[in-house]
Amino acid sequence: MTDVQPALLVAADAADAAARAAALVEGYVRGSPAPVLGLATGSTMIGVYDALVARHRDAGLSFAACTAYLLDEYVGLGADHPQRYAHVITEMFAGRVDLDAGAVHAPRVDAVDLNCACAAYDHDVRHAAVGVQLLGIGRNGHLAFNEPGASFDSRTRVVELSATTRADNARFFDGPATAPTRAITQGLATILAAHHLVLVALGAHKAEALRAALRGPIHTATPASVLRRHPRVTVIADPPAAALLGC
Ligand code: GLP
């Protein structure tokens, strides 16, 4: 079985990690006539998007030619709910740069037939051919909302969120009882179709997940371990997140 160790960058701190991830995105966007970005949400990405916004504002980095695809979206939130990832990404990034709102795509969680919407989104993402996919990692090793046990062959689908993920995300809602229980997520195979995967991990609470992903067995118990089956992955970690990697 393929086991490709990702390029690992241990940044000086969280701001440096964000700057390094932003630099990779910038290089891709400046070098492509029609860049296709894979966008992640989560608090880890705040600094990355802030750094990209700064490059847009201060260094002429334009996203006007880009299209973008979100990794996942909650099911069950009202269309106007501020925690809908489509809104979150507008607030964090797309609405702060010259990325056209119509160029940012998210799974259609309001569709009558969710399975049909998943299949269509999966097709669209693959057809678009994501050049750089930003990724965070869950405390349980999840990628997007591919929870432990997800098949490495999985495609875009409706998933139940694990208790760990619901607890982690409860801070964005009025507590665990109101946090969504389902989402549509790109599958692991969908994510791995991107050309370059850039995973950012910050903080000691991500150290064990990162160790399991990079040093443990390649196994569905740790969804992010699937990254070792992709030829072009860059992992950017701050020192607390990298603490268990033995480097
Ligand atoms: C959510 C997202 C993931 C993200 C994870 C980590 O579950 N679906 O894509 O990687 O949160 O979030 P944070 O960066 O806030 O730790």
GROMACS .gro file of C-alpha atoms and ligand atoms in nm:
model
  263
    1MET     CA    1   0.000   0.000   0.000
    2THR     CA    2   0.126   0.345  -0.088
    3ASP     CA    3   0.259   0.541   0.207
    4VAL     CA    4   0.378   0.883   0.095
    5GLN     CA    5   0.486   1.103   0.381
    6PRO     CA    6   0.349   1.454   0.321
    7ALA     CA    7   0.584   1.749   0.310
    8LEU     CA    8   0.582   1.875   0.669
    9LEU     CA    9   0.640   2.239   0.754
   10VAL     CA   10   0.663   2.316   1.124
   11ALA     CA   11   0.594   2.688   1.140
   12ALA     CA   12   0.722   2.922   1.411
   13ASP     CA   13   0.369   2.988   1.534
   14ALA     CA   14   0.007   3.005   1.418
   15ALA     CA   15   0.058   3.330   1.227
   16ASP     CA   16   0.358   3.185   1.045
   17ALA     CA   17   0.157   2.872   0.962
   18ALA     CA   18  -0.120   3.088   0.817
   19ALA     CA   19   0.133   3.290   0.615
   20ARG     CA   20   0.288   2.974   0.472
   21ALA     CA   21  -0.048   2.831   0.372
   22ALA     CA   22  -0.146   3.164   0.218
   23ALA     CA   23   0.179   3.171   0.023
   24LEU     CA   24   0.102   2.831  -0.131
   25VAL     CA   25  -0.245   2.950  -0.231
   26GLU     CA   26  -0.103   3.276  -0.368
   27GLY     CA   27   0.154   3.094  -0.580
   28TYR     CA   28  -0.116   2.875  -0.728
   29VAL     CA   29  -0.360   3.161  -0.791
   30ARG     CA   30  -0.097   3.383  -0.953
   31GLY     CA   31   0.026   3.097  -1.170
   32SER     CA   32  -0.305   2.971  -1.306
   33PRO     CA   33  -0.534   3.143  -1.557
   34ALA     CA   34  -0.844   2.986  -1.400
   35PRO     CA   35  -0.764   2.870  -1.047
   36VAL     CA   36  -0.998   2.630  -0.871
   37LEU     CA   37  -0.975   2.653  -0.493
   38GLY     CA   38  -1.100   2.404  -0.240
   39LEU     CA   39  -1.203   2.598   0.071
   40ALA     CA   40  -1.225   2.470   0.427
   41THR     CA   41  -1.404   2.631   0.717
   42GLY     CA   42  -1.314   2.598   1.084
   43SER     CA   43  -1.128   2.832   1.315
   44THR     CA   44  -0.790   2.710   1.189
   45MET     CA   45  -0.862   2.879   0.859
   46ILE     CA   46  -0.929   3.225   1.003
   47GLY     CA   47  -0.562   3.323   0.992
   48VAL     CA   48  -0.513   3.173   0.646
   49TYR     CA   49  -0.799   3.375   0.503
   50ASP     CA   50  -0.687   3.688   0.688
   51ALA     CA   51  -0.343   3.645   0.529
   52LEU     CA   52  -0.497   3.602   0.184
   53VAL     CA   53  -0.715   3.910   0.235
   54ALA     CA   54  -0.403   4.107   0.332
   55ARG     CA   55  -0.226   3.990   0.016
   56HIS     CA   56  -0.530   4.092  -0.188
   57ARG     CA   57  -0.536   4.436  -0.023
   58ASP     CA   58  -0.164   4.505  -0.014
   59ALA     CA   59  -0.004   4.299  -0.289
   60GLY     CA   60  -0.261   4.295  -0.569
   61LEU     CA   61  -0.350   3.929  -0.533
   62SER     CA   62  -0.672   3.887  -0.731
   63PHE     CA   63  -0.923   3.607  -0.696
   64ALA     CA   64  -1.141   3.737  -0.980
   65ALA     CA   65  -1.052   3.443  -1.205
   66CYS     CA   66  -1.110   3.183  -0.932
   67THR     CA   67  -1.388   2.942  -0.870
   68ALA     CA   68  -1.416   2.776  -0.531
   69TYR     CA   69  -1.579   2.471  -0.376
   70LEU     CA   70  -1.658   2.423  -0.009
   71LEU     CA   71  -1.570   2.095   0.155
   72ASP     CA   72  -1.893   2.054   0.345
   73GLU     CA   73  -2.212   2.215   0.472
   74TYR     CA   74  -2.445   2.151   0.764
   75VAL     CA   75  -2.786   1.999   0.696
   76GLY     CA   76  -3.081   2.140   0.887
   77LEU     CA   77  -2.986   2.504   0.938
   78GLY     CA   78  -3.210   2.774   0.794
   79ALA     CA   79  -3.089   2.938   0.475
   80ASP     CA   80  -3.003   3.256   0.666
   81HIS     CA   81  -2.835   3.088   0.961
   82PRO     CA   82  -2.499   3.259   1.017
   83GLN     CA   83  -2.326   2.923   1.079
   84ARG     CA   84  -2.412   2.793   0.735
   85TYR     CA   85  -2.066   2.742   0.588
   86ALA     CA   86  -2.173   2.930   0.275
   87HIS     CA   87  -2.219   3.237   0.498
   88VAL     CA   88  -1.913   3.166   0.708
   89ILE     CA   89  -1.688   3.155   0.402
   90THR     CA   90  -1.835   3.483   0.274
   91GLU     CA   91  -1.760   3.648   0.608
   92MET     CA   92  -1.415   3.494   0.646
   93PHE     CA   93  -1.289   3.524   0.293
   94ALA     CA   94  -1.497   3.547  -0.023
   95GLY     CA   95  -1.678   3.868   0.070
   96ARG     CA   96  -1.349   4.037   0.159
   97VAL     CA   97  -1.176   3.981  -0.174
   98ASP     CA   98  -1.271   4.008  -0.540
   99LEU     CA   99  -1.403   3.652  -0.555
  100ASP     CA  100  -1.739   3.658  -0.725
  101ALA     CA  101  -2.019   3.530  -0.498
  102GLY     CA  102  -2.148   3.317  -0.783
  103ALA     CA  103  -1.811   3.148  -0.814
  104VAL     CA  104  -1.826   2.998  -0.465
  105HIS     CA  105  -2.004   2.664  -0.460
  106ALA     CA  106  -2.142   2.469  -0.164
  107PRO     CA  107  -2.337   2.145  -0.134
  108ARG     CA  108  -2.710   2.211  -0.189
  109VAL     CA  109  -2.837   2.116   0.155
  110ASP     CA  110  -3.185   2.257   0.083
  111ALA     CA  111  -3.245   2.025  -0.211
  112VAL     CA  112  -3.551   1.800  -0.193
  113ASP     CA  113  -3.338   1.502  -0.288
  114LEU     CA  114  -3.017   1.528  -0.088
  115ASN     CA  115  -2.863   1.218  -0.243
  116CYS     CA  116  -2.913   1.364  -0.586
  117ALA     CA  117  -2.763   1.695  -0.471
  118CYS     CA  118  -2.461   1.507  -0.333
  119ALA     CA  119  -2.402   1.323  -0.658
  120ALA     CA  120  -2.428   1.647  -0.855
  121TYR     CA  121  -2.186   1.827  -0.624
  122ASP     CA  122  -1.939   1.541  -0.638
  123HIS     CA  123  -1.951   1.550  -1.016
  124ASP     CA  124  -1.905   1.927  -1.020
  125VAL     CA  125  -1.606   1.920  -0.784
  126ARG     CA  126  -1.431   1.648  -0.978
  127HIS     CA  127  -1.508   1.810  -1.311
  128ALA     CA  128  -1.376   2.145  -1.188
  129ALA     CA  129  -1.046   1.982  -1.084
  130VAL     CA  130  -0.946   2.158  -0.761
  131GLY     CA  131  -0.590   2.287  -0.780
  132VAL     CA  132  -0.526   2.364  -0.414
  133GLN     CA  133  -0.746   2.220  -0.141
  134LEU     CA  134  -0.720   2.375   0.204
  135LEU     CA  135  -0.789   2.134   0.489
  136GLY     CA  136  -0.814   2.142   0.864
  137ILE     CA  137  -0.821   1.833   1.080
  138GLY     CA  138  -1.070   1.736   1.344
  139ARG     CA  139  -0.962   1.635   1.693
  140ASN     CA  140  -1.074   1.283   1.600
  141GLY     CA  141  -0.874   1.289   1.276
  142HIS     CA  142  -1.164   1.381   1.052
  143LEU     CA  143  -1.126   1.556   0.719
  144ALA     CA  144  -1.415   1.782   0.620
  145PHE     CA  145  -1.696   1.582   0.786
  146ASN     CA  146  -1.552   1.242   0.705
  147GLU     CA  147  -1.566   1.095   1.052
  148PRO     CA  148  -1.369   0.793   1.174
  149GLY     CA  149  -1.481   0.485   0.984
  150ALA     CA  150  -1.547   0.673   0.660
  151SER     CA  151  -1.439   0.477   0.356
  152PHE     CA  152  -1.132   0.600   0.172
  153ASP     CA  153  -1.341   0.552  -0.144
  154SER     CA  154  -1.621   0.774  -0.015
  155ARG     CA  155  -1.778   1.042  -0.232
  156THR     CA  156  -1.997   1.338  -0.147
  157ARG     CA  157  -2.280   1.225   0.076
  158VAL     CA  158  -2.499   1.296   0.379
  159VAL     CA  159  -2.327   1.202   0.706
  160GLU     CA  160  -2.411   1.190   1.074
  161LEU     CA  161  -2.170   1.394   1.283
  162SER     CA  162  -1.986   1.218   1.562
  163ALA     CA  163  -2.033   1.311   1.926
  164THR     CA  164  -1.678   1.454   1.930
  165THR     CA  165  -1.746   1.677   1.633
  166ARG     CA  166  -2.079   1.793   1.769
  167ALA     CA  167  -1.917   1.878   2.100
  168ASP     CA  168  -1.634   2.064   1.924
  169ASN     CA  169  -1.874   2.260   1.707
  170ALA     CA  170  -2.124   2.332   1.985
  171ARG     CA  171  -1.933   2.654   2.058
  172PHE     CA  172  -2.071   2.800   1.735
  173PHE     CA  173  -2.429   2.728   1.841
  174ASP     CA  174  -2.638   2.763   2.156
  175GLY     CA  175  -2.481   2.448   2.299
  176PRO     CA  176  -2.467   2.081   2.199
  177ALA     CA  177  -2.845   2.037   2.185
  178THR     CA  178  -2.880   2.283   1.896
  179ALA     CA  179  -2.563   2.191   1.706
  180PRO     CA  180  -2.647   2.018   1.376
  181THR     CA  181  -2.632   1.641   1.368
  182ARG     CA  182  -2.594   1.598   0.992
  183ALA     CA  183  -2.398   1.746   0.709
  184ILE     CA  184  -2.314   1.698   0.345
  185THR     CA  185  -1.945   1.642   0.303
  186GLN     CA  186  -1.716   1.579   0.012
  187GLY     CA  187  -1.594   1.222   0.044
  188LEU     CA  188  -1.236   1.126   0.101
  189ALA     CA  189  -1.198   1.014  -0.261
  190THR     CA  190  -1.347   1.344  -0.375
  191ILE     CA  191  -1.100   1.540  -0.163
  192LEU     CA  192  -0.808   1.330  -0.281
  193ALA     CA  193  -0.891   1.416  -0.642
  194ALA     CA  194  -0.750   1.766  -0.581
  195HIS     CA  195  -0.404   1.832  -0.721
  196HIS     CA  196  -0.242   1.971  -0.405
  197LEU     CA  197  -0.374   1.924  -0.053
  198VAL     CA  198  -0.267   2.175   0.211
  199LEU     CA  199  -0.356   2.076   0.566
  200VAL     CA  200  -0.311   2.323   0.849
  201ALA     CA  201  -0.309   2.206   1.212
  202LEU     CA  202  -0.280   2.444   1.505
  203GLY     CA  203  -0.264   2.383   1.878
  204ALA     CA  204  -0.190   2.104   2.120
  205HIS     CA  205  -0.545   1.971   2.090
  206LYS     CA  206  -0.463   1.865   1.732
  207ALA     CA  207  -0.131   1.694   1.818
  208GLU     CA  208  -0.269   1.344   1.868
  209ALA     CA  209  -0.484   1.359   1.555
  210LEU     CA  210  -0.184   1.476   1.353
  211ARG     CA  211   0.037   1.204   1.501
  212ALA     CA  212  -0.221   0.938   1.419
  213ALA     CA  213  -0.262   1.074   1.066
  214LEU     CA  214   0.108   1.097   0.981
  215ARG     CA  215   0.272   0.832   1.201
  216GLY     CA  216  -0.003   0.582   1.277
  217PRO     CA  217  -0.150   0.316   1.050
  218ILE     CA  218  -0.321   0.424   0.728
  219HIS     CA  219  -0.665   0.324   0.844
  220THR     CA  220  -1.021   0.447   0.830
  221ALA     CA  221  -1.011   0.492   1.209
  222THR     CA  222  -0.809   0.807   1.129
  223PRO     CA  223  -0.959   0.956   0.813
  224ALA     CA  224  -0.671   1.201   0.766
  225SER     CA  225  -0.427   0.910   0.733
  226VAL     CA  226  -0.560   0.878   0.377
  227LEU     CA  227  -0.346   1.181   0.294
  228ARG     CA  228  -0.052   0.941   0.277
  229ARG     CA  229  -0.207   0.795  -0.037
  230HIS     CA  230  -0.182   1.126  -0.222
  231PRO     CA  231   0.137   1.232  -0.401
  232ARG     CA  232   0.117   1.603  -0.321
  233VAL     CA  233   0.028   1.696   0.034
  234THR     CA  234   0.173   1.976   0.244
  235VAL     CA  235   0.108   1.970   0.618
  236ILE     CA  236   0.168   2.296   0.800
  237ALA     CA  237   0.165   2.276   1.178
  238ASP     CA  238   0.252   2.505   1.462
  239PRO     CA  239   0.491   2.361   1.725
  240PRO     CA  240   0.216   2.247   1.967
  241ALA     CA  241   0.033   2.058   1.690
  242ALA     CA  242   0.362   1.902   1.571
  243ALA     CA  243   0.473   1.805   1.920
  244LEU     CA  244   0.406   1.431   1.883
  245LEU     CA  245   0.558   1.390   1.537
  246GLY     CA  246   0.909   1.323   1.661
  247CYS     CA  247   1.078   1.594   1.458
  248GLP     C1  248  -1.512   2.121   1.108
  248GLP     C2  249  -1.493   2.120   0.957
  248GLP     C3  250  -1.358   2.066   0.920
  248GLP     C4  251  -1.251   2.133   1.002
  248GLP     C5  252  -1.274   2.105   1.147
  248GLP     C6  253  -1.169   2.162   1.237
  248GLP     O1  254  -1.551   1.997   1.155
  248GLP     N1  255  -1.594   2.046   0.889
  248GLP     O2  256  -1.336   2.088   0.780
  248GLP     O3  257  -1.124   2.085   0.963
  248GLP     O4  258  -1.400   2.162   1.180
  248GLP     O5  259  -1.209   2.286   1.285
  248GLP     P1  260  -1.116   2.388   1.362
  248GLP     O6  261  -1.024   2.445   1.260
  248GLP     O7  262  -1.212   2.490   1.415
  248GLP     O8  263  -1.045   2.312   1.467
   0.00000   0.00000   0.00000
